[in-house]
Every structure is written in C-alpha cells, then in structure tokens.
CSV table of C-alpha atoms and ligand atoms in Angstrom, one decimal:
chain,number,residue,atom,x,y,z
A,1,MET,CA,24.4,-4.8,-11.4
A,2,LYS,CA,23.6,-4.4,-15.1
A,3,ILE,CA,20.0,-3.7,-15.7
A,4,GLU,CA,18.7,-6.2,-17.8
A,5,SER,CA,15.0,-4.8,-17.9
A,6,LEU,CA,12.4,-2.8,-16.4
A,7,CYS,CA,8.7,-3.6,-15.7
A,8,LEU,CA,6.2,-1.3,-14.8
A,9,TYR,CA,2.8,-2.4,-13.5
A,10,HIS,CA,0.4,0.3,-13.0
A,11,LEU,CA,-1.6,-1.2,-10.0
A,12,ARG,CA,-5.2,0.0,-8.8
A,13,MET,CA,-5.8,-1.8,-5.6
A,14,PRO,CA,-9.1,-1.2,-3.6
A,15,LEU,CA,-9.1,0.1,0.1
A,16,VAL,CA,-10.8,-1.3,2.9
A,17,ALA,CA,-12.7,2.2,3.8
A,18,PRO,CA,-12.3,5.2,2.2
A,19,PHE,CA,-9.3,7.4,3.0
A,20,GLU,CA,-10.4,11.0,3.4
A,21,THR,CA,-7.9,14.2,3.6
A,22,SER,CA,-7.9,17.6,3.3
A,23,PHE,CA,-7.1,17.2,-0.4
A,24,GLY,CA,-9.8,14.7,-1.3
A,25,VAL,CA,-11.0,11.2,-1.0
A,26,GLU,CA,-9.4,8.1,-2.1
A,27,LEU,CA,-11.8,4.7,-2.6
A,28,ASP,CA,-9.1,2.6,-3.9
A,29,ARG,CA,-5.3,3.2,-4.5
A,30,GLU,CA,-3.3,3.5,-7.6
A,31,CYS,CA,0.6,2.9,-7.4
A,32,ILE,CA,3.1,1.9,-9.9
A,33,LEU,CA,5.2,-1.8,-8.9
A,34,ILE,CA,8.8,-1.7,-10.8
A,35,GLN,CA,10.2,-4.8,-11.4
A,36,LEU,CA,14.0,-5.2,-12.5
A,37,ARG,CA,16.0,-8.0,-13.5
A,38,SER,CA,19.1,-8.6,-13.6
A,39,ALA,CA,21.7,-11.2,-13.3
A,40,GLY,CA,18.7,-14.3,-12.9
A,41,LEU,CA,17.5,-11.9,-10.2
A,42,THR,CA,13.9,-9.9,-9.9
A,43,ALA,CA,13.7,-7.2,-8.1
A,44,TYR,CA,10.6,-5.0,-7.0
A,45,GLY,CA,10.3,-1.2,-6.0
A,46,GLU,CA,7.1,0.8,-5.4
A,47,CYS,CA,6.2,4.3,-6.7
A,48,VAL,CA,4.1,5.8,-4.5
A,49,ALA,CA,2.7,8.8,-6.7
A,50,SER,CA,-1.4,8.1,-6.6
A,51,HIS,CA,-4.1,8.8,-9.0
A,52,ASP,CA,-4.2,12.9,-8.4
A,53,PRO,CA,-1.8,15.6,-8.0
A,54,GLY,CA,-3.0,16.5,-4.3
A,55,TYR,CA,-0.2,15.3,-2.0
A,56,ASN,CA,2.2,16.6,-4.6
A,57,TYR,CA,2.2,17.3,-8.3
A,58,GLU,CA,2.9,13.7,-9.3
A,59,THR,CA,0.6,11.2,-10.3
A,60,THR,CA,0.9,8.0,-11.5
A,61,SER,CA,0.8,9.1,-15.1
A,62,THR,CA,3.4,11.6,-14.8
A,63,ALA,CA,5.7,8.9,-12.9
A,64,LEU,CA,4.8,6.4,-15.8
A,65,HIS,CA,6.2,9.1,-18.3
A,66,ILE,CA,9.2,10.0,-16.3
A,67,ILE,CA,10.5,6.7,-15.9
A,68,ARG,CA,9.7,5.4,-19.4
A,69,ASP,CA,11.2,8.2,-21.3
A,70,PHE,CA,14.0,9.6,-18.9
A,71,ILE,CA,14.8,7.4,-16.2
A,72,ALA,CA,14.8,4.2,-18.2
A,73,PRO,CA,17.0,5.4,-20.7
A,74,LEU,CA,19.7,6.0,-18.2
A,75,ILE,CA,20.0,3.0,-16.3
A,76,LEU,CA,18.8,0.0,-19.0
A,77,HIS,CA,21.8,-2.1,-20.1
A,78,GLU,CA,23.8,-0.1,-17.8
A,79,ASP,CA,25.9,-1.4,-14.6
A,80,VAL,CA,24.4,0.6,-12.0
A,81,VAL,CA,26.7,0.1,-8.9
A,82,ASN,CA,24.6,1.6,-5.9
A,83,ALA,CA,22.2,4.3,-5.0
A,84,ALA,CA,24.8,7.1,-5.3
A,85,ASP,CA,25.5,6.2,-8.6
A,86,PHE,CA,21.5,6.1,-9.5
A,87,GLN,CA,21.4,9.4,-7.9
A,88,SER,CA,24.1,10.8,-10.1
A,89,ARG,CA,22.6,9.3,-13.3
A,90,VAL,CA,19.3,11.0,-12.7
A,91,SER,CA,20.3,14.2,-11.3
A,92,GLY,CA,19.8,16.0,-14.8
A,93,ILE,CA,15.7,15.2,-14.3
A,94,ARG,CA,14.6,18.1,-11.7
A,95,GLY,CA,11.9,17.0,-9.2
A,96,HIS,CA,9.8,14.0,-10.3
A,97,HIS,CA,11.1,12.3,-6.5
A,98,LEU,CA,8.5,9.9,-6.1
A,99,ALA,CA,9.4,8.4,-9.6
A,100,LYS,CA,13.2,8.2,-8.7
A,101,ALA,CA,12.8,6.8,-5.3
A,102,GLY,CA,10.2,4.1,-6.9
A,103,ILE,CA,13.5,2.8,-9.1
A,104,GLU,CA,16.0,3.4,-6.2
A,105,MET,CA,13.8,1.1,-4.2
A,106,ALA,CA,14.0,-1.7,-6.6
A,107,LEU,CA,17.9,-1.0,-7.0
A,108,TRP,CA,18.3,-1.6,-3.3
A,109,ASP,CA,16.0,-5.0,-3.6
A,110,LEU,CA,18.3,-6.0,-6.3
A,111,LEU,CA,21.4,-5.3,-4.4
A,112,GLY,CA,20.5,-7.3,-1.3
A,113,LYS,CA,19.3,-9.8,-3.1
A,114,SER,CA,22.7,-10.2,-4.7
A,115,SER,CA,24.5,-9.8,-1.7
A,116,GLY,CA,22.5,-11.3,0.6
A,117,LYS,CA,21.8,-8.5,2.7
A,118,SER,CA,18.3,-7.2,4.1
A,119,LEU,CA,17.7,-3.6,3.4
A,120,ARG,CA,17.7,-3.3,7.2
A,121,GLU,CA,21.3,-4.2,7.5
A,122,MET,CA,22.2,-2.3,4.2
A,123,LEU,CA,20.4,0.9,5.6
A,124,GLY,CA,22.4,0.7,9.1
A,125,GLY,CA,19.1,0.0,11.2
A,126,GLU,CA,19.3,-1.4,14.4
A,127,ARG,CA,16.1,-2.4,15.2
A,128,ARG,CA,14.3,-5.9,14.7
A,129,ARG,CA,10.2,-4.6,15.2
A,130,VAL,CA,9.5,-0.6,15.0
A,131,GLU,CA,6.9,1.2,16.8
A,132,VAL,CA,4.2,1.9,14.4
A,133,GLY,CA,0.6,4.2,14.5
A,134,VAL,CA,-2.3,4.7,12.1
A,135,SER,CA,-3.6,7.5,10.0
A,136,VAL,CA,-6.8,7.9,10.5
A,137,GLY,CA,-8.9,9.8,7.5
A,138,LEU,CA,-11.6,12.7,8.3
A,139,GLN,CA,-14.7,11.1,9.1
A,140,GLU,CA,-18.7,12.4,9.0
A,141,SER,CA,-18.5,13.8,12.5
A,142,PRO,CA,-16.5,13.9,15.7
A,143,ALA,CA,-18.6,11.0,17.3
A,144,VAL,CA,-18.0,9.0,14.2
A,145,LEU,CA,-14.2,9.6,14.4
A,146,VAL,CA,-14.2,8.7,17.7
A,147,LYS,CA,-15.6,5.0,17.4
A,148,THR,CA,-13.3,4.6,14.3
A,149,VAL,CA,-10.5,5.4,16.4
A,150,ARG,CA,-11.7,3.6,19.4
A,151,ASN,CA,-11.6,0.2,16.8
A,152,TYR,CA,-7.6,1.1,16.1
A,153,ILE,CA,-6.9,1.5,19.3
A,154,ASP,CA,-8.7,-1.7,20.3
A,155,ALA,CA,-6.8,-3.7,17.2
A,156,GLY,CA,-3.8,-2.5,19.5
A,157,TYR,CA,-2.6,0.8,17.7
A,158,ALA,CA,-0.7,3.0,20.8
A,159,ARG,CA,-0.2,6.2,18.8
A,160,ILE,CA,-3.0,7.9,16.7
A,161,LYS,CA,-3.1,10.4,13.7
A,162,ILE,CA,-6.0,12.4,12.4
A,163,LYS,CA,-6.5,14.2,9.5
A,164,ILE,CA,-7.5,17.8,9.7
A,165,LYS,CA,-9.2,20.5,7.5
A,166,PRO,CA,-10.3,23.7,8.3
A,167,GLY,CA,-13.6,23.6,9.6
A,168,ARG,CA,-12.8,19.8,10.9
A,169,ASP,CA,-10.0,20.7,13.1
A,170,VAL,CA,-10.0,21.8,16.8
A,171,LEU,CA,-13.5,19.7,17.5
A,172,ASP,CA,-12.5,16.9,15.9
A,173,ALA,CA,-9.1,16.6,17.9
A,174,SER,CA,-10.7,17.8,21.1
A,175,ALA,CA,-13.1,14.9,20.8
A,176,VAL,CA,-10.7,12.1,20.3
A,177,ARG,CA,-8.3,13.9,23.3
A,178,ALA,CA,-11.8,13.8,25.3
A,179,ALA,CA,-12.4,10.0,24.5
A,180,PHE,CA,-8.5,8.8,24.9
A,181,PRO,CA,-7.1,11.4,27.9
A,182,ASP,CA,-3.8,9.4,27.5
A,183,MET,CA,-3.3,8.2,23.7
A,184,ARG,CA,-0.4,9.5,21.4
A,185,LEU,CA,-2.0,11.4,19.3
A,186,GLN,CA,-1.1,13.9,16.4
A,187,VAL,CA,-3.0,15.7,13.6
A,188,ASP,CA,-2.1,16.1,9.9
A,189,ALA,CA,-3.1,19.2,7.7
A,190,ASN,CA,-1.7,18.5,4.3
A,191,SER,CA,-1.5,21.8,3.5
A,192,ALA,CA,-4.6,23.1,4.1
A,193,PHE,CA,-4.2,26.2,6.5
A,194,THR,CA,-2.7,29.2,5.8
A,195,LEU,CA,-1.1,31.6,8.3
A,196,ASP,CA,-4.3,33.3,9.1
A,197,THR,CA,-6.4,30.7,9.3
A,198,ALA,CA,-4.2,28.4,11.2
A,199,GLN,CA,-5.2,31.0,13.7
A,200,ALA,CA,-8.2,29.0,14.4
A,201,LEU,CA,-5.7,26.1,15.6
A,202,LYS,CA,-4.7,27.8,18.5
A,203,PRO,CA,-6.8,25.3,21.1
A,204,LEU,CA,-4.7,22.6,19.7
A,205,ASP,CA,-2.2,23.6,22.1
A,206,ASP,CA,-3.9,22.5,25.1
A,207,LEU,CA,-4.6,19.0,23.9
A,208,ASP,CA,-0.8,17.6,24.6
A,209,LEU,CA,-0.3,16.5,20.7
A,210,LEU,CA,3.0,14.5,20.0
A,211,LEU,CA,2.9,17.3,16.7
A,212,ILE,CA,1.2,19.1,13.9
A,213,GLU,CA,2.2,17.9,10.7
A,214,GLN,CA,2.1,20.3,7.5
A,215,PRO,CA,-0.4,22.7,8.6
A,216,LEU,CA,0.3,25.0,5.5
A,217,PHE,CA,1.4,25.4,2.0
A,218,GLU,CA,3.8,22.3,0.5
A,219,ASP,CA,6.5,24.6,-0.6
A,220,ASP,CA,6.3,27.1,2.3
A,221,ILE,CA,9.1,26.6,4.7
A,222,TRP,CA,9.1,30.2,6.2
A,223,ASP,CA,5.7,30.6,7.1
A,224,HIS,CA,5.7,27.5,9.1
A,225,ARG,CA,8.7,29.4,10.8
A,226,LYS,CA,6.4,32.0,11.7
A,227,LEU,CA,3.6,29.4,12.8
A,228,GLN,CA,6.5,27.5,15.1
A,229,GLN,CA,6.7,30.9,16.9
A,230,GLN,CA,3.1,30.6,18.0
A,231,PHE,CA,3.0,27.3,19.0
A,232,ARG,CA,4.1,25.2,22.0
A,233,THR,CA,3.5,21.9,20.3
A,234,PRO,CA,5.8,20.8,17.5
A,235,ILE,CA,5.2,21.9,13.9
A,236,CYS,CA,6.3,18.6,12.1
A,237,LEU,CA,6.8,19.1,8.0
A,238,ASP,CA,6.0,16.3,5.1
A,239,GLU,CA,5.3,18.0,1.9
A,240,SER,CA,7.7,20.7,2.2
A,241,ILE,CA,10.8,18.4,2.8
A,242,VAL,CA,11.7,17.5,-0.5
A,243,SER,CA,15.4,16.9,-0.3
A,244,PRO,CA,18.2,16.9,2.4
A,245,ARG,CA,18.7,20.3,1.6
A,246,HIS,CA,15.2,21.5,2.3
A,247,ALA,CA,15.5,19.7,5.5
A,248,ARG,CA,18.6,22.0,6.6
A,249,TYR,CA,16.5,25.0,5.2
A,250,ALA,CA,13.8,23.9,7.6
A,251,LEU,CA,15.8,23.1,10.6
A,252,GLU,CA,18.1,26.3,10.2
A,253,MET,CA,14.8,28.3,10.0
A,254,GLN,CA,13.5,26.7,13.1
A,255,ALA,CA,10.5,26.3,10.7
A,256,CYS,CA,9.6,22.8,12.7
A,257,ARG,CA,11.1,20.5,15.5
A,258,VAL,CA,10.0,17.0,13.7
A,259,ILE,CA,10.6,15.9,10.3
A,260,ASN,CA,8.3,13.3,8.7
A,261,ILE,CA,10.7,10.9,6.5
A,262,LYS,CA,9.2,9.7,3.4
A,263,ALA,CA,11.7,8.2,1.0
A,264,GLY,CA,9.3,8.9,-2.2
A,265,ARG,CA,8.9,12.3,-1.2
A,266,LEU,CA,12.5,12.8,-1.0
A,267,GLY,CA,13.6,10.8,-4.1
A,268,GLY,CA,14.9,7.5,-2.6
A,269,LEU,CA,16.1,6.0,0.2
A,270,SER,CA,19.7,7.3,-0.2
A,271,GLN,CA,18.1,10.9,0.1
A,272,ALA,CA,16.0,9.4,3.3
A,273,LEU,CA,19.1,8.4,5.1
A,274,GLN,CA,21.0,12.1,4.7
A,275,VAL,CA,17.7,13.5,6.1
A,276,HIS,CA,17.9,11.2,9.2
A,277,ASP,CA,21.6,11.6,9.9
A,278,LEU,CA,21.2,15.6,9.4
A,279,CYS,CA,18.3,15.2,11.9
A,280,ARG,CA,20.1,12.8,14.5
A,281,SER,CA,23.2,14.9,14.5
A,282,GLN,CA,20.9,17.9,15.9
A,283,ALA,CA,18.8,15.7,17.8
A,284,ILE,CA,15.4,16.3,15.9
A,285,PRO,CA,13.1,13.5,16.4
A,286,VAL,CA,12.1,11.8,12.8
A,287,TRP,CA,9.4,9.5,11.7
A,288,CYS,CA,8.4,7.4,8.8
A,289,GLY,CA,5.6,8.6,6.9
A,290,GLY,CA,3.4,6.2,4.7
A,291,MET,CA,1.8,7.2,1.5
A,292,LEU,CA,-0.9,3.6,1.6
A,293,GLU,CA,2.1,1.7,0.0
A,294,THR,CA,1.4,-2.2,-0.8
A,295,GLY,CA,3.6,-4.6,1.0
A,296,VAL,CA,6.8,-3.8,-1.3
A,297,GLY,CA,6.3,-0.1,-0.3
A,298,ARG,CA,5.6,-1.4,3.9
A,299,ALA,CA,8.8,-3.4,3.5
A,300,SER,CA,11.1,-0.5,2.6
A,301,ASN,CA,9.4,1.4,5.1
A,302,LEU,CA,10.1,-0.3,8.0
A,303,ALA,CA,13.9,-1.2,7.4
A,304,LEU,CA,14.1,2.7,7.3
A,305,ALA,CA,12.0,2.9,10.5
A,306,SER,CA,14.6,0.5,12.1
A,307,LEU,CA,17.3,3.5,12.2
A,308,PRO,CA,18.2,5.0,15.5
A,309,GLY,CA,17.0,8.4,14.5
A,310,PHE,CA,13.7,7.2,14.2
A,311,THR,CA,12.3,7.8,17.7
A,312,LEU,CA,8.5,8.5,16.8
A,313,PRO,CA,6.2,5.6,15.6
A,314,GLY,CA,5.9,5.4,11.8
A,315,ASP,CA,2.6,5.6,9.8
A,316,ILE,CA,3.3,2.0,8.9
A,317,SER,CA,0.1,0.0,9.6
A,318,ALA,CA,-0.7,-3.7,9.6
A,319,SER,CA,-2.0,-4.6,6.0
A,320,ASN,CA,-5.2,-5.4,6.9
A,321,ARG,CA,-5.6,-1.4,7.8
A,322,TYR,CA,-5.4,-0.9,3.9
A,323,TYR,CA,-6.1,-3.8,1.9
A,324,MET,CA,-8.1,-6.9,1.9
A,325,GLN,CA,-5.6,-8.4,-0.6
A,326,ASP,CA,-2.1,-7.4,-0.9
A,327,VAL,CA,0.5,-8.2,-3.8
A,328,THR,CA,3.0,-9.5,-1.3
A,329,ALA,CA,2.7,-13.3,-0.1
A,330,GLU,CA,3.8,-11.6,3.2
A,331,SER,CA,1.2,-9.6,5.3
A,332,PHE,CA,2.4,-7.4,8.1
A,333,THR,CA,0.6,-7.8,11.4
A,334,LEU,CA,0.5,-6.1,14.6
A,335,ASN,CA,2.4,-7.0,17.3
A,336,ALA,CA,0.6,-6.8,20.8
A,337,ASP,CA,3.0,-3.7,21.7
A,338,SER,CA,1.8,-1.8,18.6
A,339,THR,CA,4.7,-2.6,16.7
A,340,ILE,CA,5.8,-4.5,13.1
A,341,ASP,CA,8.4,-6.7,12.4
A,342,VAL,CA,11.4,-5.8,10.1
A,343,PRO,CA,11.8,-8.2,7.3
A,344,SER,CA,15.1,-9.7,7.4
A,345,ALA,CA,15.2,-11.8,4.4
A,346,PRO,CA,17.6,-10.3,1.7
A,347,GLY,CA,16.5,-7.1,-0.1
A,348,LEU,CA,13.1,-5.8,0.7
A,349,GLY,CA,12.2,-9.3,2.0
A,350,VAL,CA,9.1,-9.7,0.7
A,351,THR,CA,7.6,-12.1,-2.4
A,352,VAL,CA,5.2,-10.5,-5.1
A,353,ASP,CA,2.2,-12.9,-5.8
A,354,GLU,CA,1.8,-12.7,-9.3
A,355,LYS,CA,-1.6,-13.7,-9.1
A,356,ALA,CA,-2.7,-10.8,-7.0
A,357,LEU,CA,-0.2,-8.6,-9.3
A,358,ARG,CA,-2.1,-9.7,-12.3
A,359,LYS,CA,-5.6,-9.1,-10.6
A,360,TYR,CA,-4.6,-5.1,-9.8
A,361,THR,CA,-2.7,-4.2,-12.7
A,362,LEU,CA,-4.5,-1.7,-14.9
A,363,SER,CA,-1.4,-1.7,-17.3
A,364,THR,CA,2.5,-3.3,-18.1
A,365,ALA,CA,4.8,-1.5,-19.7
A,366,VAL,CA,8.0,-3.4,-20.7
A,367,LEU,CA,11.0,-1.6,-20.9
A,368,ALA,CA,14.4,-3.9,-22.1
B,401,OSB,O1,0.2,13.1,4.4
B,401,OSB,O2,0.9,11.5,5.6
B,401,OSB,C1,0.6,12.0,4.7
B,401,OSB,C2,-1.9,8.9,2.7
B,401,OSB,C3,-1.5,9.5,1.8
B,401,OSB,C4,-1.2,10.7,1.3
B,401,OSB,C5,-0.5,11.1,1.9
B,401,OSB,C6,0.2,10.9,3.6
B,401,OSB,C7,-1.2,10.0,4.0
B,401,OSB,C8,-0.9,9.2,5.1
B,401,OSB,C9,-1.6,7.7,5.2
B,401,OSB,O3,-1.5,10.1,6.2
B,401,OSB,C10,-0.3,7.2,6.3
B,401,OSB,C11,0.0,5.8,5.6
B,401,OSB,O4,0.4,5.2,4.9
B,401,OSB,O5,-0.8,5.0,6.8
B,402,MG,MG1,1.8,14.0,5.7
C-alpha cells in the first residue's frame, strides 16, 4: 500500500479518575493518534507513549520526534506491503518501540480496510469476545481501595489488578483479599522494588494471587529469576519484555512464569504475535496489558487478546472506566460474563469521531 500521507494528532484526554502507579499520578492521558491515507482509505493507529517517561523512556515528545524525523521518511510515498516489510524498513532505528508500534497499528488498519478483513482475522484470533479485568490504581488507603474494587466488581469485572509500591503492598493486597476471598486478584509494582526490598512482599505468597507483575527494575531479567525462585506465586514480566528476544531470555532464565503482552512495548503487533507464539509453544500463559488506550488502541488490544494463547484476562476495560468521551464513535462495554466483544469490521473496526478528536487535540502535524 502506497502511503500518501501521515498525520499525527497529539491528544490529551481527561481520565474519569486519577490513575496512580508507583511511578506517578496521571489526571489525564496523553497519546498520539496516527492517521495514514492510501488509495482513498483512511486508517488509524495509536502510539501509547504518555507525557512522562515513567513507564519506560519514551514520551509523546520523543515519539513525535522519532516518527516525524526518522520513521515517516522510510514509509512516505513508499509501497509498504505488510508489517514485516515495515519492521525491516525501521530496523535501523534502535528502540522507540512505542513509536514504531503506533505506525504498525495504523498499517494493519489500512491493510484490513483494503482487504476487507478484521484485525482479529488477520492476526489469527479465534475468540469473538475476550475475558477482561480492571487495573486499579493506588488509592488513599486500604479501606478506600476495597471500596473502589467493590465498585468494579459490582460493575461486572471478574478479575482485579491492584497497583502496589514499597510501603503500599502487603496491607493493600491483604485488605482486598480479605474482602473478596474468591476474586481473581493480581498485583503490579511497575519496577518499584529491588531484590532486597522485595523481601517485604513474601506474605503475598499466601494470598492466592494470579501473579506478581514486574516487581523489579524495568531492564532486569536476571534478578527476576532470583526472585521467582523465592516465590510460589508466578512472576509476570511487563516492562522487561521489550522484544521477542527478551521473551526468550526470560523463559530460558526462568525469570517469570507469565508474560504480559503489549504490542506497544514490543514495537508492534507483529512482534507481539511472535511473543505469543513462543509462549504458546512452551505453555507459558500470556495476557494483554493495557496503556489506558483510547478506543483505537483498545480495538487493537481486543483483537490481539482473541488469540488462543491469551489464557488470562487482559487489562482491557470498558471505555467508561477510562474516559467520559472517547475519540471513537464506538464505545466498548462490559458483558455480564466479564468479557468485551472483539470488533469485527475491517481493520481495527472502529471509526474516529472527528469532533471528539478535535476537542482533545493539542497539536497536529501533517506529513505528506
Ligand atoms: O503497567 O500495566 C501497566 C497503565 C499505564 C502504564 C502501565 C500500565 C498501566 C495499567 C493500566 O496497568 C492498564 C489499562 O489500560 O487498563
Ligand atoms: Mg504493568
């Protein structure tokens, strides 16, 4: 498909509630929406970089720079045939996976729209609806956390993830476990502990958690191996798995027993597929992580999570858990069985609401 133009929308969308993690509080969420045009078709992708380099080193500013100055010249007015072709074109750009993945997503949307196939079909997804959970940020106190979790359970979520950080870990998780003895529960530290300070997490092993997500440094697979040897609960890696190679390293080192797959962090859906296939061949469960996506990124996550290896519920909540108003005309709702329907229209299967897009756009860059 010959890429005729590339338009970047830097968005800032107010969240329905502040989202606090071990690396900070977000009151609103920034991202970049990418629009590609080719042969009369308009396609979209979402770059999940946020304002601050707290989750990883990328930000909306670095992603705009990398896309504008390095990725765009490699694809504009070029015939990009598929995701593998795109990856080989950008292989000289080190890192910046969130930037690359946003463009790759738009390319899949374009390819789907031109072939009449949904992203689910193109990726080989099998499920029409996928099991989901909710990721709950740090709250004022364990009591407030329990109340917040209860609201999500009442809304129909059958799997809860709570964020933890040093000093806000065992008490928070124990309070939630005591209030909801049978709930599927997991915790996410976003790299806030060291091998030493993580010793304080030992009591988590008695809370029957599904997993403990990314307790140690974002670039550290080796110490996770040491920690996994000390815990019965599966360690799940998020930040540390930045490529299919890193997934292989982690599995060979037995640094984790579960992997969180985010297409953004891995540099694209094509790379996410490779991690899925590797894990599936070794019976390692995977699940789809989230980055507080708009409806565009959420559609992509749902299609990815429909693949057979995604055996744990994803961090893919209903639109109203994140935003009062989304930039897609479609809004995603939770079914009674804690699932969300996978879009079935060609490409991502969502329509961008131009009016909403304008409302939340901080700046636009047209590259043609
Ligand atoms: O670590 O999974 C994470 C949000 C932003 C950055 C990192 C993470 C998260 C979440 C939210 O946990 C998941 C969601 O989109 O619901
Ligand atoms: Mg995480």
